[in-house]
Amino acid sequence: MRSKLVVDYVPEGEKKQKNFNTLCGLEVTTASATATQNCDLNKTKEENKMALKHLKTAEFDAAVGEAPLAMVDFWAPWCGPCQMLGPVMEDLAVRYEGKALIAKVDVDEEPELARRFGVMNIPTVVFLKEGREFDRKIGAFPPAVYTEALDKAL
Amino acid sequence: MAYDVIVVGGGPAGLSAAQNVRARGRTVLVVSNPLEENPLWKAKQVDNYLGLPGVSGAELLTAFRRHAEDSGAEFQEGRVLSALRSGEDWYVSIGNTMAQAKAVVLAAGVARGKKFPGEAELLGRGVSYCATCDGMLYRGKRVAVLGWTPSAKKEAEFLEGIGCEAVYFDKPRDCAILGAEKVEAVRCDGVTEAVEGVFLLRPAMAPGDLFPGLAAEGGFVTVDRNMETNLPGVFAAGDCTGGPLQVSKAVGEGLIAGQKAAAFASSFLERL
C-alpha cells in the first residue's frame, strides 16, 4: 500500500524577496518585513551609544594607551554574529563606564588596524591593559564571558 | 527581527515545533537549510509513520512544511552560526543577519562529523565557519572551502565573487588543518592544498558550539520531559536529543518543545 500526499512545494527562496529593514538602528536583511520591530532591550540606547567609542586608526593608540583597561570589538556591519554582539557591547559600555574603555573598530573602514591585530574572524574582541593585549575572544559569547575577562583585570 | 520563538532546523521536529508555537498564538521563525538538503528528503519510502505507510521522505517533508507555513510560521534560509542570551532575549545570528526571541527550539538534527585535527587550535588564525562574515578578511588570498551541502557551494561562489581564490572540497571525509601559528595548508582525503584560510561549512553547527554550556551526553542534547535543556528558554527536539532517529519521535518531541517554548515566551508577556 502506498499513501499519497500532495506535493506542490516551492522553495522559500523563490517565493519571497528579501527586504531590507532596520533593527535598533542596524540595517539587517530579513526574510520578511512583517514582524514588528522591537528595541525594548535597548532602553538606554542613546545613553549606550555615548558610552561606546567607535575608534579610527589615527586615534586608536592614544585612546587605548591612555586607558588602564580596554576592550575592543573588531566587527563589520555585514556580519550576523557582530550584529548580535552589538547590544551586548553597548550594555557593557554603560556598566563599565569610568572603569574600562569599551570600543568598537569597523574592520571594513580600518583594515590596517584589523591587520595589525591579526583579526581573521569577526567578531574578535581584544582586551588590552595600557595598550597591551592580554586576552582575546573569537566569536560572539554571552556577556559573562566578557565581564569575567574584564573583572579579572580590574 | 524579534519573535516569540526561534526554531533552529526545518525538519520534522522543527516544523512540528513551529506549527505548535503558532497553535498557541505566538510568533515563530524557522531557520533552516533548503528542504531538499534535509536527510529525510532522500528517503524513498518511510514505512513506520503511523497511518501513512509507504510515503516518501520528500512527500512527508513537503506536507510538514506546508502545514507549518499555512499556520503562519515564518522561514529564513540559512545556517545559525551562534546564539547568546542577553537580558531576557536570545540573540541568534543567521549568516549575515540576526534575530531575537524569548525562547529557542534546537531541532537541527544530528551534527555529523567530529572536529578535524587543527580545527579548534587554528580557530581565529585561518579557520572560519562563516564565509559572509570573514570572507572580506581573505580577499586576494587562497582559501579552501570544505562543503557538505549545495548551499556551501554557493558560499564558495560568494568568496570567489569578493576576490578570494577558493578551492572547493566536496563532502570531504578525512581532513587535517595544518599550520603552526596560522593556517598554512589543508589536507583532505589525501589531497593537500596550500591555503591561508579554511572555511568549514557543515550542514549544522554542533549544538555545544552554538550554545556554550549546553548539557549533552554522548553527542546528544540532554532534555527533560518538557524537552527543556539546562539553558533557560532553550528547548530541543528530534534527532539532536538522541535515538530512535525516526520521524514520529521527532514530530512528537517537536510538539512538546513547541508548546513549552510558546509557554515560556508567554510567561514574559503575562508579567508585563
Coordinates of N, CA and C in Angstrom, one line a residue, chain B residues 64-150:
Chain B
F64 N 4.7 18.6 5.8 CA 5.0 19.2 7.1 C 5.3 20.7 6.9
R65 N 6.1 21.0 5.9 CA 6.4 22.4 5.6 C 5.2 23.2 5.3
R66 N 4.4 22.7 4.4 CA 3.2 23.4 4.1 C 2.3 23.7 5.3
H67 N 2.2 22.7 6.1 CA 1.3 22.8 7.3 C 1.9 24.0 8.2
A68 N 3.2 24.0 8.4 CA 3.8 25.0 9.2 C 3.7 26.4 8.6
E69 N 3.9 26.4 7.2 CA 3.7 27.7 6.5 C 2.3 28.2 6.6
D70 N 1.3 27.3 6.4 CA -0.1 27.7 6.5 C -0.5 28.2 7.9
S71 N 0.2 27.7 8.9 CA -0.1 28.1 10.3 C 0.4 29.5 10.6
G72 N 1.3 30.0 9.7 CA 1.8 31.4 9.9 C 3.2 31.4 10.4
A73 N 3.9 30.3 10.3 CA 5.3 30.3 10.7 C 6.1 31.0 9.6
E74 N 7.1 31.8 10.0 CA 8.0 32.4 9.1 C 9.3 31.6 8.9
F75 N 9.9 31.8 7.7 CA 11.0 31.0 7.4 C 12.2 31.8 6.9
Q76 N 13.4 31.4 7.3 CA 14.6 32.0 6.7 C 15.6 30.9 6.4
E77 N 16.1 31.0 5.2 CA 17.1 30.0 4.8 C 18.4 30.4 5.2
G78 N 19.2 29.5 5.8 CA 20.5 29.9 6.3 C 20.9 29.0 7.4
R79 N 22.1 29.2 7.9 CA 22.7 28.4 9.0 C 22.8 29.3 10.2
V80 N 22.4 28.8 11.3 CA 22.6 29.5 12.6 C 24.1 29.3 13.0
L81 N 24.8 30.4 13.2 CA 26.2 30.4 13.5 C 26.5 30.5 15.0
S82 N 25.7 31.2 15.7 CA 25.9 31.3 17.1 C 24.7 31.9 17.8
A83 N 24.6 31.7 19.1 CA 23.5 32.2 19.8 C 24.0 32.7 21.2
L84 N 23.4 33.8 21.7 CA 23.7 34.2 23.1 C 22.5 34.9 23.7
R85 N 22.5 34.8 25.0 CA 21.4 35.3 25.8 C 21.9 36.6 26.5
S86 N 21.1 37.7 26.2 CA 21.4 38.9 26.9 C 20.1 39.5 27.4
G87 N 20.1 39.8 28.7 CA 18.8 40.2 29.3 C 17.9 39.0 29.3
E88 N 16.7 39.2 28.7 CA 15.7 38.1 28.7 C 15.5 37.6 27.2
D89 N 16.5 38.0 26.4 CA 16.3 37.6 25.0 C 17.5 36.7 24.5
W90 N 17.1 35.8 23.6 CA 18.1 35.1 22.9 C 18.4 35.8 21.6
Y91 N 19.7 36.0 21.3 CA 20.1 36.6 20.0 C 20.7 35.5 19.2
V92 N 20.2 35.3 17.9 CA 20.7 34.2 17.1 C 21.2 34.8 15.8
S93 N 22.4 34.5 15.4 CA 22.9 35.0 14.2 C 22.8 34.0 13.1
I94 N 22.3 34.5 11.9 CA 22.0 33.6 10.8 C 22.7 34.2 9.6
G95 N 23.8 33.6 9.2 CA 24.6 34.2 8.1 C 24.9 35.6 8.4
N96 N 24.6 36.6 7.6 CA 24.9 38.0 7.9 C 23.7 38.8 8.5
T97 N 22.8 38.0 9.1 CA 21.7 38.7 9.8 C 21.5 38.2 11.2
M98 N 20.7 38.8 12.0 CA 20.4 38.2 13.3 C 18.9 38.4 13.6
A99 N 18.4 37.5 14.5 CA 17.1 37.6 15.0 C 17.1 37.4 16.5
Q100 N 16.0 37.8 17.2 CA 15.9 37.6 18.6 C 14.6 37.1 19.0
A101 N 14.6 36.3 20.1 CA 13.4 35.7 20.6 C 13.5 35.4 22.1
K102 N 12.4 35.1 22.7 CA 12.4 34.8 24.2 C 12.9 33.3 24.3
A103 N 12.5 32.5 23.4 CA 12.8 31.1 23.5 C 13.3 30.5 22.2
V104 N 14.1 29.5 22.3 CA 14.7 28.8 21.1 C 14.4 27.3 21.2
V105 N 14.0 26.8 20.0 CA 13.9 25.3 19.9 C 15.0 24.8 19.0
L106 N 15.9 24.0 19.6 CA 17.0 23.4 18.8 C 16.5 22.1 18.2
A107 N 16.5 22.1 16.9 CA 16.0 20.9 16.2 C 16.8 20.7 14.9
A108 N 18.1 20.8 15.0 CA 19.0 20.8 13.9 C 19.5 19.4 13.5
G109 N 18.9 18.4 14.0 CA 19.3 17.0 13.6 C 20.7 16.6 14.3
V110 N 21.2 15.6 13.8 CA 22.5 15.1 14.3 C 23.6 15.8 13.5
A111 N 24.4 16.5 14.3 CA 25.6 17.1 13.7 C 26.6 16.0 13.4
R112 N 26.7 15.7 12.1 CA 27.6 14.6 11.7 C 29.0 15.1 11.6
G113 N 29.9 14.3 12.0 CA 31.3 14.6 11.8 C 31.9 15.3 13.0
K114 N 33.0 14.8 13.4 CA 33.8 15.4 14.5 C 34.6 16.5 14.0
K115 N 35.2 17.3 14.9 CA 36.1 18.3 14.5 C 37.4 17.7 13.9
F116 N 38.0 18.3 13.0 CA 39.2 17.8 12.3 C 40.4 18.3 13.2
P117 N 41.5 17.5 13.1 CA 42.7 17.9 13.7 C 43.1 19.3 13.2
G118 N 43.5 20.2 14.2 CA 43.9 21.6 13.8 C 42.7 22.6 13.8
E119 N 41.5 22.1 13.7 CA 40.3 22.9 13.6 C 40.1 23.9 14.8
A120 N 40.1 23.3 16.0 CA 39.9 24.1 17.2 C 41.1 24.9 17.4
E121 N 42.3 24.3 17.2 CA 43.6 25.0 17.5 C 43.8 26.3 16.7
L122 N 43.3 26.2 15.4 CA 43.6 27.3 14.5 C 42.4 28.2 14.2
L123 N 41.3 28.0 15.1 CA 40.2 28.9 15.0 C 40.6 30.4 15.3
G124 N 40.3 31.3 14.4 CA 40.7 32.7 14.6 C 42.1 32.9 14.0
R125 N 42.7 31.9 13.5 CA 44.0 32.0 12.8 C 43.9 31.4 11.5
G126 N 42.8 31.5 10.8 CA 42.6 31.0 9.5 C 41.4 30.0 9.4
V127 N 40.9 29.5 10.5 CA 39.8 28.7 10.5 C 38.5 29.5 10.7
S128 N 37.5 29.4 9.8 CA 36.3 30.1 9.9 C 35.1 29.3 9.6
Y129 N 33.9 29.6 10.2 CA 32.7 28.9 9.9 C 31.7 29.8 9.1
C130 N 32.1 31.0 8.8 CA 31.2 32.0 8.2 C 31.8 32.7 7.0
A131 N 31.5 32.3 5.8 CA 32.0 32.9 4.6 C 31.6 34.4 4.5
T132 N 30.3 34.7 4.8 CA 29.9 36.0 4.6 C 30.4 37.0 5.7
C133 N 30.8 36.4 6.9 CA 31.4 37.2 7.9 C 32.9 37.5 7.6
D134 N 33.6 36.5 7.4 CA 35.1 36.6 7.4 C 35.7 36.7 6.0
G135 N 34.9 36.5 5.0 CA 35.4 36.4 3.6 C 36.2 37.6 3.3
M136 N 35.7 38.8 3.7 CA 36.4 40.1 3.3 C 37.8 40.1 3.8
L137 N 38.1 39.4 4.9 CA 39.4 39.5 5.5 C 40.4 38.6 4.8
Y138 N 39.9 37.8 3.8 CA 40.7 36.9 3.0 C 40.7 37.3 1.5
R139 N 40.4 38.5 1.2 CA 40.4 39.0 -0.2 C 41.8 38.9 -0.8
G140 N 41.9 38.4 -2.0 CA 43.2 38.2 -2.7 C 44.0 37.1 -2.1
K141 N 43.4 36.3 -1.2 CA 44.1 35.1 -0.7 C 43.5 33.8 -1.2
R142 N 44.3 32.8 -1.0 CA 43.9 31.5 -1.4 C 43.3 30.8 -0.2
V143 N 42.0 30.3 -0.4 CA 41.4 29.7 0.8 C 40.7 28.4 0.3
A144 N 40.5 27.5 1.3 CA 39.8 26.2 1.0 C 38.4 26.3 1.6
V145 N 37.4 25.8 0.8 CA 36.1 25.7 1.3 C 35.8 24.2 1.5
L146 N 35.5 23.8 2.7 CA 35.0 22.4 2.9 C 33.5 22.4 3.0
G147 N 32.9 21.9 2.0 CA 31.4 22.0 2.0 C 30.7 20.6 1.9
W148 N 29.5 20.6 2.6 CA 28.8 19.4 2.6 C 27.4 19.5 2.1
T149 N 27.0 20.7 1.6 CA 25.7 20.9 1.1 C 25.8 21.8 -0.2
P150 N 24.7 21.8 -1.0 CA 24.7 22.7 -2.1 C 24.8 24.2 -1.7

